[in-house]
mmCIF file of C-alpha atoms in Angstrom:
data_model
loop_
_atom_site.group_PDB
_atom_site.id
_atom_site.type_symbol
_atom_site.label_atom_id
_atom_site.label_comp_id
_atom_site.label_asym_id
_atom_site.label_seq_id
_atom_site.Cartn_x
_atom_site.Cartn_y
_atom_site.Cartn_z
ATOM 1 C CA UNK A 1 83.400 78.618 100.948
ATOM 2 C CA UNK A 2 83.686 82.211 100.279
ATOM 3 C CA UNK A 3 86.409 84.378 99.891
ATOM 4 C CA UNK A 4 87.782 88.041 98.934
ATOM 5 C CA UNK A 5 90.591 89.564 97.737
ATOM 6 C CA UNK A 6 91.921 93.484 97.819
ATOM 7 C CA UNK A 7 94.581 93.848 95.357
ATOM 8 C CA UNK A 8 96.828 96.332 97.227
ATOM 9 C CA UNK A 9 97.074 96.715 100.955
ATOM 10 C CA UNK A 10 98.392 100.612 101.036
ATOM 11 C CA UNK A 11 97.102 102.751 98.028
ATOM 12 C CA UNK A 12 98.149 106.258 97.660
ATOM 13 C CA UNK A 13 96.628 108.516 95.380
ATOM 14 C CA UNK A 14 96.764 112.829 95.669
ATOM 15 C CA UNK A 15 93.745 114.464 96.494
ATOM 16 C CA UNK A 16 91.690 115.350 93.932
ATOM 17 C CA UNK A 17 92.512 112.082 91.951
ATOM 18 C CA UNK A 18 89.926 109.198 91.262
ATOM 19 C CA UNK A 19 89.945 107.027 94.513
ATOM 20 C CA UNK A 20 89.457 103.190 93.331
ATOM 21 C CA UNK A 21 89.795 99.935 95.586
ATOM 22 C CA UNK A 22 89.722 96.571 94.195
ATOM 23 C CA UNK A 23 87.990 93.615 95.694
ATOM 24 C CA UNK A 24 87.158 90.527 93.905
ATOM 25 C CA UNK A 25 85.161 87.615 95.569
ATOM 26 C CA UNK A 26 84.632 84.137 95.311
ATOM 27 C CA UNK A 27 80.877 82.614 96.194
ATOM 28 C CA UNK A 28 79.008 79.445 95.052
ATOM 29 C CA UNK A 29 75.792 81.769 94.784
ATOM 30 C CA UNK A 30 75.522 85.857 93.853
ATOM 31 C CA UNK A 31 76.843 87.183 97.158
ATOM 32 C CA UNK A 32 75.677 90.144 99.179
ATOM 33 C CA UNK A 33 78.658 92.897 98.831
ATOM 34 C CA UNK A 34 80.123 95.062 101.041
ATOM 35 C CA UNK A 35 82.329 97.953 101.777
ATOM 36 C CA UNK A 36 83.061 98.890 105.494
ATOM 37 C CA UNK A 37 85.612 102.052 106.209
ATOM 38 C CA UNK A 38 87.355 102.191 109.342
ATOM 39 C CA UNK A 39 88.913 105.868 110.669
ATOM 40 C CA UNK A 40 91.999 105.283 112.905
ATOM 41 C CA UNK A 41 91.254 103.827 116.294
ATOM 42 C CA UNK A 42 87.107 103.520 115.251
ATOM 43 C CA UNK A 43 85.211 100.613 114.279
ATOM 44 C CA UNK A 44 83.700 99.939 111.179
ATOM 45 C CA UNK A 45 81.071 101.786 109.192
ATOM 46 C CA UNK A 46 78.852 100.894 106.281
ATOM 47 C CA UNK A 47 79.885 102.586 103.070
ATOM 48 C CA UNK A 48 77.458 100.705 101.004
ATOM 49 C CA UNK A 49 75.806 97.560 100.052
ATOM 50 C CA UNK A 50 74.722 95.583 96.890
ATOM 51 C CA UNK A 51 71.933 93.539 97.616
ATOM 52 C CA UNK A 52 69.529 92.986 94.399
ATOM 53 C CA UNK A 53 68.621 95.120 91.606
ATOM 54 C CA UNK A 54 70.689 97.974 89.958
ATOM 55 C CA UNK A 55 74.344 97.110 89.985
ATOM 56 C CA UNK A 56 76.046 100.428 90.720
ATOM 57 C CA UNK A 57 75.196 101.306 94.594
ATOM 58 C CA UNK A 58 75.953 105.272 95.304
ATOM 59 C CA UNK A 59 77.218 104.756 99.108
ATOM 60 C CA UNK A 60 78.075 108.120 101.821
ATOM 61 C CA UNK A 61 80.653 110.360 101.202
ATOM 62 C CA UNK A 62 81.152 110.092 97.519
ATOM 63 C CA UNK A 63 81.645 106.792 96.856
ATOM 64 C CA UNK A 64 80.403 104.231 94.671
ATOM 65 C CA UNK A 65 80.448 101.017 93.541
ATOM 66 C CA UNK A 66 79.824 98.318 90.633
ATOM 67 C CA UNK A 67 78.917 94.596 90.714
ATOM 68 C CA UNK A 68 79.950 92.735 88.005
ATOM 69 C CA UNK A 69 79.368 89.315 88.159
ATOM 70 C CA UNK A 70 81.517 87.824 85.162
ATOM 71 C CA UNK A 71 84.334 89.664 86.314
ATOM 72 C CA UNK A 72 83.443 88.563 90.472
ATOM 73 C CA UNK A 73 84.522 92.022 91.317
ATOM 74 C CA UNK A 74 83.013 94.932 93.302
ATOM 75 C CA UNK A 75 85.628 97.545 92.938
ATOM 76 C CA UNK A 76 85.020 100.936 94.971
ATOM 77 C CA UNK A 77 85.696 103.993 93.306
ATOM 78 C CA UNK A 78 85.204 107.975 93.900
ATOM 79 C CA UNK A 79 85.920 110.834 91.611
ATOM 80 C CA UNK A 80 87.908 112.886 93.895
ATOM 81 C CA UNK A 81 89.864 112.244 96.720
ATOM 82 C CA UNK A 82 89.717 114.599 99.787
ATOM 83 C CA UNK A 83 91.963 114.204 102.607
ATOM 84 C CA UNK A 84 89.481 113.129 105.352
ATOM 85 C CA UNK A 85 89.283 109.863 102.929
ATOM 86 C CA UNK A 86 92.568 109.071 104.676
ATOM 87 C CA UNK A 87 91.360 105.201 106.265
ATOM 88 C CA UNK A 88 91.062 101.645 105.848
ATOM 89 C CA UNK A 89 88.761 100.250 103.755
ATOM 90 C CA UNK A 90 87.021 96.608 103.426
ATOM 91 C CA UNK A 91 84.941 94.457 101.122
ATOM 92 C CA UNK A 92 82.798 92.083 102.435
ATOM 93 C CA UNK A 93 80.947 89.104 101.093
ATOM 94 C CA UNK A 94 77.579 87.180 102.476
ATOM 95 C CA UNK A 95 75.864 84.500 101.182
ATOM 96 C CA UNK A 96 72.046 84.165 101.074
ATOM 97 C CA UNK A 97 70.081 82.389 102.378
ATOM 98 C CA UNK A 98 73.408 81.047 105.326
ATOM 99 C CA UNK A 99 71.167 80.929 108.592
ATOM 100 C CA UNK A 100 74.033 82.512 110.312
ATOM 101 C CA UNK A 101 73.975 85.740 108.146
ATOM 102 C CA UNK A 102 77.952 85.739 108.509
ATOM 103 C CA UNK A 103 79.952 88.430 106.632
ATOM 104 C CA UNK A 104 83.888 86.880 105.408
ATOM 105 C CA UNK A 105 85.883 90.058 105.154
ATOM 106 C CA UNK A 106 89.053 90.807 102.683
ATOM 107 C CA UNK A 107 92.195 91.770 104.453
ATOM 108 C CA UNK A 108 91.732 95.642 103.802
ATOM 109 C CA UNK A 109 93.137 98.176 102.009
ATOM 110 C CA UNK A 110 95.197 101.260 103.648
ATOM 111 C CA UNK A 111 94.355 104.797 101.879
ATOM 112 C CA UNK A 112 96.724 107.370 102.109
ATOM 113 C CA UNK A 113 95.847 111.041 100.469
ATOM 114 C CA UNK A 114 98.720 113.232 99.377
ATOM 115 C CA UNK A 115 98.184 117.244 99.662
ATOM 116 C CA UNK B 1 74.373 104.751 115.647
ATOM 117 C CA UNK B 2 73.534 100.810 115.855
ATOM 118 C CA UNK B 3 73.534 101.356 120.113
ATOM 119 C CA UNK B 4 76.255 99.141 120.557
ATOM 120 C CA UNK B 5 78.935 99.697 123.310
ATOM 121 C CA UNK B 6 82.098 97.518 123.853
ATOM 122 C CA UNK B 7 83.752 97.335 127.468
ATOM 123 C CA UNK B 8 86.411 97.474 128.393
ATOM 124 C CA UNK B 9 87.660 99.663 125.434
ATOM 125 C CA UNK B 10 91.394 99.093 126.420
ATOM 126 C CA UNK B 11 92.972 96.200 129.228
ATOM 127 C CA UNK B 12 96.014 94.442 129.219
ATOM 128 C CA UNK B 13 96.424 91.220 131.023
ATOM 129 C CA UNK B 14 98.907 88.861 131.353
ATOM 130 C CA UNK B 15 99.620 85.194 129.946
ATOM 131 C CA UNK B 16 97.170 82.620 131.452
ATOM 132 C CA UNK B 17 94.750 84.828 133.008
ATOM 133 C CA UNK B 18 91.065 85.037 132.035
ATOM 134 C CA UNK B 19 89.750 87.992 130.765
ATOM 135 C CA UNK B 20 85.971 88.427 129.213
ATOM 136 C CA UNK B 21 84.930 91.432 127.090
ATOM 137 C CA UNK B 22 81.744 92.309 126.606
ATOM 138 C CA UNK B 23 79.022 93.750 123.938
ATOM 139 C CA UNK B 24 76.118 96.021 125.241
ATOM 140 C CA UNK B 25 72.984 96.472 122.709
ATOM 141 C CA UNK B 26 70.170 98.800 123.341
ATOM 142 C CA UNK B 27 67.432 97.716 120.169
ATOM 143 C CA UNK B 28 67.251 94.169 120.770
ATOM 144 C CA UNK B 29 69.149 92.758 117.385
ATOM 145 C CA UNK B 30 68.517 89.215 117.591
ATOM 146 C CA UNK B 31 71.996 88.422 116.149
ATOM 147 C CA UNK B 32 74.860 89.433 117.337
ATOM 148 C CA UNK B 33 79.165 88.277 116.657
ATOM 149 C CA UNK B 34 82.402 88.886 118.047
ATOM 150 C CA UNK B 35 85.041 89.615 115.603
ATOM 151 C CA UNK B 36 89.381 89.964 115.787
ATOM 152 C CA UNK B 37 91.331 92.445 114.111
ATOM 153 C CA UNK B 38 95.043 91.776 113.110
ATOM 154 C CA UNK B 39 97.295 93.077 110.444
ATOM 155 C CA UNK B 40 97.270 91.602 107.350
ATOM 156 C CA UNK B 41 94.176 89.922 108.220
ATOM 157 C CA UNK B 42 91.165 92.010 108.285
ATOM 158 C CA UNK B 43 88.490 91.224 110.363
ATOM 159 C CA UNK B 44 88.020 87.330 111.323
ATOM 160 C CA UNK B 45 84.716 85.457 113.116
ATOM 161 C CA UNK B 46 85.211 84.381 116.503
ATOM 162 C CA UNK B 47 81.623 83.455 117.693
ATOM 163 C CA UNK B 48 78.054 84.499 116.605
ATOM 164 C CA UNK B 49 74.703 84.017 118.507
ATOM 165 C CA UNK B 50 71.191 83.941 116.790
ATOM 166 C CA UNK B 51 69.276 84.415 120.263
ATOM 167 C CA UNK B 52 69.689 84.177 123.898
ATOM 168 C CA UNK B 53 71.613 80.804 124.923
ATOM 169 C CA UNK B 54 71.810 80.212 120.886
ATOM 170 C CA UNK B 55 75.359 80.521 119.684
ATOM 171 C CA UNK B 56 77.742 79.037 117.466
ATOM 172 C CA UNK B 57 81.617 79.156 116.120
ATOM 173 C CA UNK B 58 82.948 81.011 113.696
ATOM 174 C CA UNK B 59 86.421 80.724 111.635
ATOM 175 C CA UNK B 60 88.627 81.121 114.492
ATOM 176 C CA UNK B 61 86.796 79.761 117.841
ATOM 177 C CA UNK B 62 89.771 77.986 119.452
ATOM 178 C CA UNK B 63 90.330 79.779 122.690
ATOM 179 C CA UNK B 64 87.345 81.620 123.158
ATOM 180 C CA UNK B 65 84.173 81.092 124.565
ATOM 181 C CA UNK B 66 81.053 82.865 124.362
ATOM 182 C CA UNK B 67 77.548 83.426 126.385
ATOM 183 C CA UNK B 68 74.285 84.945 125.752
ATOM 184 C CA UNK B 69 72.231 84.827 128.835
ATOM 185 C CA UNK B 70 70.178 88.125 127.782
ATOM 186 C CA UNK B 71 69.360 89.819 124.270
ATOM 187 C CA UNK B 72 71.688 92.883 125.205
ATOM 188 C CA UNK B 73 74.450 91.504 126.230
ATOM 189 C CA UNK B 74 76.868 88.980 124.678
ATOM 190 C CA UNK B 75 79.970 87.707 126.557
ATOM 191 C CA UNK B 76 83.238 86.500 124.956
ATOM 192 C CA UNK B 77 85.577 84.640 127.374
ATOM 193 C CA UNK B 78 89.302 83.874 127.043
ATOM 194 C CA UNK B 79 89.593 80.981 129.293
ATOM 195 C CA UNK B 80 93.426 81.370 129.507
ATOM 196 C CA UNK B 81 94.403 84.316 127.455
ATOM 197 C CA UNK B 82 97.679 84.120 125.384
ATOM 198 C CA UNK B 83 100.571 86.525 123.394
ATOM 199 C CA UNK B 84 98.525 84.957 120.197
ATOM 200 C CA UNK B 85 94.696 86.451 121.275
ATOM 201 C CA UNK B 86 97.007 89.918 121.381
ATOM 202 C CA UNK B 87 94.457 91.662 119.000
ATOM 203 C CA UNK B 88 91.161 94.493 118.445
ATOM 204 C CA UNK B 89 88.051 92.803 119.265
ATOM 205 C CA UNK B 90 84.992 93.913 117.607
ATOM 206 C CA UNK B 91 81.283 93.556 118.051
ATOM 207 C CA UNK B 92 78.698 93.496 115.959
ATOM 208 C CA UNK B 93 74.919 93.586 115.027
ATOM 209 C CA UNK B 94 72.706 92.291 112.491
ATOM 210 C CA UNK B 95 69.722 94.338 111.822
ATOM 211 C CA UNK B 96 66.523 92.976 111.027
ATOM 212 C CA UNK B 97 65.648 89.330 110.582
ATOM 213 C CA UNK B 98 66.386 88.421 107.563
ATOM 214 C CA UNK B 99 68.104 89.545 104.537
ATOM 215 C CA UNK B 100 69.849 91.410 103.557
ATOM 216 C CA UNK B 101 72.552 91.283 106.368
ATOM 217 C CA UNK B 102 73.273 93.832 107.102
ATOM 218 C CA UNK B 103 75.705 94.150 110.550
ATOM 219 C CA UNK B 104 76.947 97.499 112.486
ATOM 220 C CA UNK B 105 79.954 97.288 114.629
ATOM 221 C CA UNK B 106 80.910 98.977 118.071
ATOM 222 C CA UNK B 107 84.073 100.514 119.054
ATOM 223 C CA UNK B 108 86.466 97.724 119.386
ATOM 224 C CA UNK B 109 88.106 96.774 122.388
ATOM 225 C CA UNK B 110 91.949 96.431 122.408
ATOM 226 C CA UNK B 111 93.316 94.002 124.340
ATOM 227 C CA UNK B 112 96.934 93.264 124.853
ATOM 228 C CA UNK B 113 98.705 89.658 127.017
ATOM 229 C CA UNK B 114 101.624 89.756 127.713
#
């Protein structure tokens, strides 16, 4: 079975600071990976994927992030905060090849940007 | 914009009664999946369907019940809704028909028993 983890439900950082979001998985087989952000009272929207090929996946909006498979991580990260970064963010984890195509979600992290 | 519409966005009901929400998609996405939202949580699978009359259960399924009678529309039922199915209630959409899996999500709706 799969699983994720987000090290740190509420993360704070001032804008302008580096914006990074931890999320480590746990798959039998290399996972799809992603990262959903939700605005307050929205649903969820793609950030970016990792499918195949180059580890480092340039999402919207700045961010970025790194598979690396002997650490099981896909940490999101982004240079400098701005204040309409202010939302909820999620990792996500597939498996494929699983008919159903179902995504098992982390429990989210909370970002907060001081002024 | 994935075309996907939730309704109702907001109802409150009360212990025991049923209540079904339902998922609208305009590009005919063969899959489709009904989510909850809680605190501390994140985002949990309720249901999914692969095609019309195809479905299946996902992690938390107890409680709920799901149709597909059309490729635009899927249907989640609470039978006899409780204080415990208090929660946001997502749809989603898998584009494509294979991998990558990718899915988009609709607005949520919030629903509240009391």
């Amino acid at each position: 079975a799969q699983s994720v983890t987000q090290l740190g439900s509420h993360v704070s950082v001032s804008e302008g600071a580096l914006v990074l979001l931890r999320c480590n998985y746990s798959s039998s087989v290399p996972p799809y990976l992603f990262w959903y952000v939700q605005y307050p009272n929205q649903g969820l929207q793609l950030l970016l994927k990792y499918t195949t090929g180059a580890t480092l996946v340039k999402g919207i909006n700045g961010f970025e992030a790194e598979f690396k498979k002997s650490e099981t991580s896909f940490h999101l990260t982004k240079p400098s905060a701005h204040m309409s970064d202010a939302a909820e963010y999620f990792c996500a984890v597939s498996e494929p090849g699983a008919g159903s195509y179902q995504l098992t979600f982390g429990k989210g992290t909370k970002l907060s940007v001081i002024p | 914009d994935a075309g996907i519409t939730q309704s109702p966005r907001h109802k409150v009901t009360e212990t025991g009664t049923p209540v079904t929400l339902r998922c609208h998609q305009t590009e005919n996405h063969r899959y489709m999946y009904w989510y909850r939202q809680d605190p501390g949580h994140g985002l949990r699978l309720i249901h999914y369907s692969y095609g019309v009359k195809d479905t299946d259960k996902g992690e938390v399924s107890d409680g709920y019940s799901v149709s597909r009678s059309k490729t635009e529309d899927f249907l989640l039922t609470l039978e006899s809704a409780t204080s415990s199915q208090t929660s946001v209630y997502f749809c989603a959409i898998k584009e494509g028909s294979g991998d990558p899996d990718t899915q988009y999500f609709g607005p949520g709706t919030r629903l509240t028993v009391l």
